[in-house]
Every structure is written in C-alpha cells, then in structure tokens.
Coordinates of C-alpha atoms (C1' of nucleotides) in Angstrom, one line a residue:
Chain A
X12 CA 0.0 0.0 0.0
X13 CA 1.5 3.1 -1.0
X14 CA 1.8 5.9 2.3
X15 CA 2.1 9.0 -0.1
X16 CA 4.3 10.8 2.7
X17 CA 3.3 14.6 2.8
X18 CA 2.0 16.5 5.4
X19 CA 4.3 18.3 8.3
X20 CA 4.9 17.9 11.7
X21 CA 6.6 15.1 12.9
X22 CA 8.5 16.3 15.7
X23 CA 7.8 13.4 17.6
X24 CA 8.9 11.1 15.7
X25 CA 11.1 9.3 17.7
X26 CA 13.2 5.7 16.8
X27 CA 15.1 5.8 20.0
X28 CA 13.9 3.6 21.9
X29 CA 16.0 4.6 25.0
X30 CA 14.8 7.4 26.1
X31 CA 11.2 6.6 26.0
X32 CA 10.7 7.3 29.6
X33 CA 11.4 10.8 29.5
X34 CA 9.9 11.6 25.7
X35 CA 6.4 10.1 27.4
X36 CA 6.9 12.3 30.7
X37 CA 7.3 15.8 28.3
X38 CA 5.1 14.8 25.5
X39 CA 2.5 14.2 28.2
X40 CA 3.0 17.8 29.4
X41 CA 2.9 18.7 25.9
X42 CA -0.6 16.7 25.6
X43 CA -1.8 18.2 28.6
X44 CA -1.1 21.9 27.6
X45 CA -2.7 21.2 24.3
X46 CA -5.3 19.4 26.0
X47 CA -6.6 23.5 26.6
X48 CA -6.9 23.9 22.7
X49 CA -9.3 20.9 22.7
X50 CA -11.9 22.4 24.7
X51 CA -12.5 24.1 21.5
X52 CA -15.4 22.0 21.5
X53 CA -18.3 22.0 19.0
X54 CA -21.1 23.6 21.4
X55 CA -23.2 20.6 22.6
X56 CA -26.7 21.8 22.3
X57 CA -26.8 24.0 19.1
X58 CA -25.7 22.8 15.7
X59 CA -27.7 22.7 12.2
X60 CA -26.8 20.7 9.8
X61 CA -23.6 18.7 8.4
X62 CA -21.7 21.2 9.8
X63 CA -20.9 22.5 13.0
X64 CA -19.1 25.9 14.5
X65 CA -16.8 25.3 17.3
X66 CA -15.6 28.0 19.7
X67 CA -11.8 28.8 20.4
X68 CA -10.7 31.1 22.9
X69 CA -8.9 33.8 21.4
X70 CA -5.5 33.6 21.5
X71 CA -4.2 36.6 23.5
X72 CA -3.4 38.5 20.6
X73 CA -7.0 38.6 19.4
X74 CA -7.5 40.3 22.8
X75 CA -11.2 41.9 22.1
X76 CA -13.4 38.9 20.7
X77 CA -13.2 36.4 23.5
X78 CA -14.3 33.9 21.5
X79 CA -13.8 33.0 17.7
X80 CA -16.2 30.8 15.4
X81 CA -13.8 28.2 13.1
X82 CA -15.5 26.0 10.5
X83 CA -13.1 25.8 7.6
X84 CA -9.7 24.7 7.5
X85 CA -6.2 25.1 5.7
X86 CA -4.2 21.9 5.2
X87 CA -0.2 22.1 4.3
X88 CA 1.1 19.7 2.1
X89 CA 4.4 19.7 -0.2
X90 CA 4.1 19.9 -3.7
X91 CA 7.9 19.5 -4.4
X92 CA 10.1 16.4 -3.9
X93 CA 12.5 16.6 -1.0
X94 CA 13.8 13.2 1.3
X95 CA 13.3 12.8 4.6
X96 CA 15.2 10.1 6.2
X97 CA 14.9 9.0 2.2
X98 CA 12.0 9.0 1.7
X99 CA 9.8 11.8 -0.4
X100 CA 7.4 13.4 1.9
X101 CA 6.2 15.0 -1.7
X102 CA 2.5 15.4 -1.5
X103 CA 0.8 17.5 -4.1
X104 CA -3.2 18.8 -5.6
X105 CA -2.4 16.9 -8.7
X106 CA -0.9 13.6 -6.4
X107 CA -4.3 14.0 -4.2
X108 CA -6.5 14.1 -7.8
X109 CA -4.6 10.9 -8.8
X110 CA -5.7 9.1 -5.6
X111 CA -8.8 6.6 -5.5
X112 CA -11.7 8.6 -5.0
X113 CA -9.4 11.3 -5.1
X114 CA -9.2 11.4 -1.3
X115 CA -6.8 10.3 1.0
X116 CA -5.7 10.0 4.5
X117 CA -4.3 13.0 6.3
X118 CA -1.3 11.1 8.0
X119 CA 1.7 11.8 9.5
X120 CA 0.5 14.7 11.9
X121 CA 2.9 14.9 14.5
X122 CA 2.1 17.9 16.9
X123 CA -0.3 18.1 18.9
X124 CA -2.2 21.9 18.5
X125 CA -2.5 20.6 14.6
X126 CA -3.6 17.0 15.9
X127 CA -6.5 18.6 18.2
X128 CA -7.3 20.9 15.2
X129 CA -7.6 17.6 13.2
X130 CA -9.3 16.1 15.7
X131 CA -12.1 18.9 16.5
X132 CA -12.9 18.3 11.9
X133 CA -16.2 17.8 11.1
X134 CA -17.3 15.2 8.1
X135 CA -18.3 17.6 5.3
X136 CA -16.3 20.8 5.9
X137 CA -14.2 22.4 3.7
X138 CA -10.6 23.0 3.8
X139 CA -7.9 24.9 1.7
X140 CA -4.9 22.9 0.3
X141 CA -1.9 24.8 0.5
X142 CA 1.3 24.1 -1.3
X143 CA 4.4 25.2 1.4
X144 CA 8.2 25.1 1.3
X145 CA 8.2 25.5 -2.2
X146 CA 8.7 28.0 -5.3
X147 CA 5.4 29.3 -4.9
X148 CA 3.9 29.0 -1.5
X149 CA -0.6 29.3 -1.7
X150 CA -3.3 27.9 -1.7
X151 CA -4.4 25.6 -5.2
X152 CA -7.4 23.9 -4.3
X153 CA -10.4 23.0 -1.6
X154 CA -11.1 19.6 -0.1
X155 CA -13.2 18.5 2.3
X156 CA -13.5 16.3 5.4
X157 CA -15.0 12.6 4.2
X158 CA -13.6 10.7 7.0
X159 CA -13.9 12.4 11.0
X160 CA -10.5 11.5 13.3
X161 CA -9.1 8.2 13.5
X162 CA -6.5 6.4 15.0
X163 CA -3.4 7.4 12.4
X164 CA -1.8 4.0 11.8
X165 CA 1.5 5.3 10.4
X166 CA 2.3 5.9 14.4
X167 CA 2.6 1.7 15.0
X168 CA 4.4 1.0 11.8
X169 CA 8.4 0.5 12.5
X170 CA 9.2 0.8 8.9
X171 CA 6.6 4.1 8.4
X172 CA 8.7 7.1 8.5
X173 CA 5.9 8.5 10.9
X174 CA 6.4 6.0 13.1
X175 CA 6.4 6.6 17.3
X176 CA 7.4 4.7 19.5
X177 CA 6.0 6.2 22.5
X178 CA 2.0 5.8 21.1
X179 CA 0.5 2.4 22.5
X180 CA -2.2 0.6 20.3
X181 CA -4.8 0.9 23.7
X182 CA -4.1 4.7 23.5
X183 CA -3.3 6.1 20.3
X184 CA -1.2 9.0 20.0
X185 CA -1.8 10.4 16.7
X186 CA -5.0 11.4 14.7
X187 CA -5.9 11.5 11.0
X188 CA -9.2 12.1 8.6
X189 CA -9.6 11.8 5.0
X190 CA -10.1 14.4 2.8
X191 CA -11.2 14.6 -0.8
X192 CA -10.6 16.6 -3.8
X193 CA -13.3 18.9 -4.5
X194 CA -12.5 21.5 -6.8
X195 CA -9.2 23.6 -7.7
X196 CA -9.1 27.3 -6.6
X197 CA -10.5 29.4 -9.7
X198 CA -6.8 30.9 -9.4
X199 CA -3.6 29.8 -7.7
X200 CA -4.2 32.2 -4.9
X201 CA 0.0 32.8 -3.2
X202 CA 0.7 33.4 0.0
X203 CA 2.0 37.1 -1.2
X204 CA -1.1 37.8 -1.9
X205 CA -2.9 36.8 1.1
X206 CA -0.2 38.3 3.2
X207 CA -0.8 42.0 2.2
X208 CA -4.3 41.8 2.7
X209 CA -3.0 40.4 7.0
X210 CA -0.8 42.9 7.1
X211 CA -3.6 45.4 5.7
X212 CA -6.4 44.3 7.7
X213 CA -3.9 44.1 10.8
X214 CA -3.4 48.0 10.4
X215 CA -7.0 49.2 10.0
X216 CA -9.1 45.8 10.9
X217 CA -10.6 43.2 8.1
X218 CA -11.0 39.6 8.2
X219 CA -7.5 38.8 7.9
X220 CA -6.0 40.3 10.3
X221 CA -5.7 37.2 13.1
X222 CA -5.2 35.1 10.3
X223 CA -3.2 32.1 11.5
X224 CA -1.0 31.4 8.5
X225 CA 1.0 34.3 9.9
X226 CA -0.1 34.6 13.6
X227 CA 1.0 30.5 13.9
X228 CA 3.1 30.1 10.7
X229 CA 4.3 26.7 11.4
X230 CA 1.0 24.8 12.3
X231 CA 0.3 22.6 9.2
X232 CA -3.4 22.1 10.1
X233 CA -4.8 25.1 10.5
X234 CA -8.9 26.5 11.3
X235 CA -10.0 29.5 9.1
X236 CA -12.8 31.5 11.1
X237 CA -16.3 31.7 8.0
X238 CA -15.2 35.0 7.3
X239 CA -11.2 34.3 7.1
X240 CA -12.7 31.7 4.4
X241 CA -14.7 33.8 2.4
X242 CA -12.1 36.4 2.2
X243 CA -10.3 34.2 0.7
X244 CA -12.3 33.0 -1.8
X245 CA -13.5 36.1 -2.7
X246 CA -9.9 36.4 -3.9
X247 CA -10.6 33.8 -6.9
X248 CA -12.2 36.3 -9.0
Chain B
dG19 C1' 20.9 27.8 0.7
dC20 C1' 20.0 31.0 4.4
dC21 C1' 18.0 31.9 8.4
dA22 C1' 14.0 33.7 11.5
dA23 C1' 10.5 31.9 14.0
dC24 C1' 9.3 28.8 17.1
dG25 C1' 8.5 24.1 19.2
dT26 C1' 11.0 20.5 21.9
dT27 C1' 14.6 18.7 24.9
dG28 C1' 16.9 18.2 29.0
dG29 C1' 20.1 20.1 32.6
dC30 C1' 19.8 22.5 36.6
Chain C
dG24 C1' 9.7 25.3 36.3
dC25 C1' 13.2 28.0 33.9
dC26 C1' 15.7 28.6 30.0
dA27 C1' 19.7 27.6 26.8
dA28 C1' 20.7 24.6 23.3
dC29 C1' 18.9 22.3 19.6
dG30 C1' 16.0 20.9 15.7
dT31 C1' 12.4 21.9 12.3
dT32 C1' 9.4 24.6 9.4
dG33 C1' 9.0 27.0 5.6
dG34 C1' 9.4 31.8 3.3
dC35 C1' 12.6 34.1 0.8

DNA sequence: GCCAACGTTGGC
DNA sequence: GCCAACGTTGGC
C-alpha cells in the first residue's frame, strides 16, 4: 500500500527507543497543555446541519473577541520532492487528484495543537490545500473532510517514516481524517497575496487580520474562522 | 541555501 | 519550572 508521505509535523517522531521514559513524561505535558486547545469544542446543544461551528478562545493577541467561530480549515502539504530520512514526503493537488476517490488520509501529523485541530474536523467541511516550502507557496485547491478523526496507523508501523514509539495501540497518540478533492481554486491564490491583505487588515481591521497562517506560521493544520474563508475566496475572482 | 521563528529537549 | 541549546518549518 502506497503511504504517499506529505504532510508536516513530525517532531515526535522518535526511533530511540532509549529514552522513551522521559519523551512520554514531556510529551505528556505537551498533551496536557494542548489538551486546553481541545476544549474548543463543538457547542453541545446547538448545531444545524452537516456542519458545526466550534468555539476557540482567542488567542491573546485577538484580545477583544473572546471567543472565535472556526468552520473551515487550511491543510499544508508539499508539492515538491525533498527526502526525509529517504523517503519523499512530496504530496501535491495533482498527487491528491490521482488518488482513488481522489481522497486520502491526512497522515503523519505529529504535533499536537495541529492534531486537536484535526481532531475537532467535522465530516463535510471544507478546507484549503496549500502548497508550502516551495517556489510558490498558496493555496491551489479545496477539499473537504469525508472521514472524522481516526486512530493514524502510520504511528505503530516501524518501517513508516511516521512511526512513534511512545503511542501504544490501547491509546493512540496520533489522529488522521480523510479528505477529498473537490475543486481547484478558480486561481492559484500565493501566499504574497494573502499576506498584504494580513498585514492590511492588521493596520486598520478586516478579516484577515488574526489570520493564523501568519499569527501561527508553522501549524500545518490550520482553522479559518467563515469570514477568514470567504475572504479568501473572494480572492478567486 | 540562508535563516527567522518557534517548538522541543533536557540540565539544573 | 526556567531557559539555553537544539531541531524543524517554511518563506525568501
């Protein structure tokens, strides 16, 4: 079965099996502290259809809205072939659009804020797929969630280059959903362009201006507040 | 290829 | 629990 490697994070990936006292101790604390991000919660009682809002609090930057409604997501994945401990974590729109069903599983997530985000997905919402660490960073396409979390099996396999060694079968570690194609962006929308409409909005207020591509820049799953999203969009035609 | 930003590790 | 050293992400 092929594992198309892609997708960021993997910090934890750890093959040394030595020190798995004290990698369980901290990544616990890690869990724990990330544990806060999860009470981002769908609200229990109200919720319409197929898809739900979920509160966050605001991170203290936002300061003024205490809370902030996420519904949409952006989703990092590498378009352009580089090796990691040789093997080509390469992941791109056009290797998504040749998968079965043109979906796949979201593996290899390997830190926790981005697993919780994963985790907190709802089937049927819609996400951005971004192209990073490449020529031209942005986003090319939107997929949606087909699949809710599940148990990411990449973290038990010995051979998988995701592979931890700290995440017991009884208690699994890592998350992943699946996600399928659904339609390319109208436009290749770069990051450029996105980023001078932050940095805009950030000086006299607009959508953009909390945006966590920039306020979080390294989080390869990533929620987009309804207006964030249709921004963004809007920037298609 | 450089390196800023930032997450993790581990000594104290 | 602090924080310096270290490693990774990802734009440029």
């Amino acid at each position: 079965m092929p594992w198309p490697s892609r997708k960021r994070d993997k910090e934890a990936v750890a093959d040394k099996e030595e020190s798995d006292a004290k990698i369980a101790k901290t990544e616990e604390k890690a869990s724990d502290k990330q544990e806060e991000e999860k009470s981002a919660k769908p609200p229990a009682g109200k919720s319409t259809s197929g898809w739900k809002n979920w509160k966050k609090k605001a991170s203290e930057s936002g300061g003024e809205e205490s809370k902030i409604t996420y519904c949409h997501w952006l989703l990092k994945s590498e378009p352009e072939s580089r090796l990691e401990k040789g093997v080509d974590v390469k992941f791109s729109i056009d290797d998504l659009k040749a998968q079965p069903n043109q979906t796949t599983c979201w593996d290899g997530v390997r830190n926790y804020q981005a697993r919780n985000f994963l985790r907190s997905m709802k089937l049927g919402q819609q996400a951005f797929f971004y192209h990073s660490n490449c020529k031209e960073p942005g986003i090319v396409a939107i997929v949606k969630i087909v699949k809710e979390a599940y148990p990411d099996h990449t973290q038990f396999d010995k051979k998988h280059l995701y592979y931890d060694s700290t995440s017991k079968k009884e208690n699994p570690k890592w998350s992943m959903v699946d996600v399928q194609f659904v339609r390319m962006t109208k436009r290749f929308i770069p990051l450029s362009e996105i980023k001078v409409h932050h940095l805009e909005h950030k000086a006299k207020g607009g959508p953009l201006k909390n945006m966590m591509l920039f306020a979080k820049q390294r989080l390869s799953v990533q929620p987009l507040t309804q207006e964030e999203f249709d921004f963004v969009l809007s920037l298609e035609e």
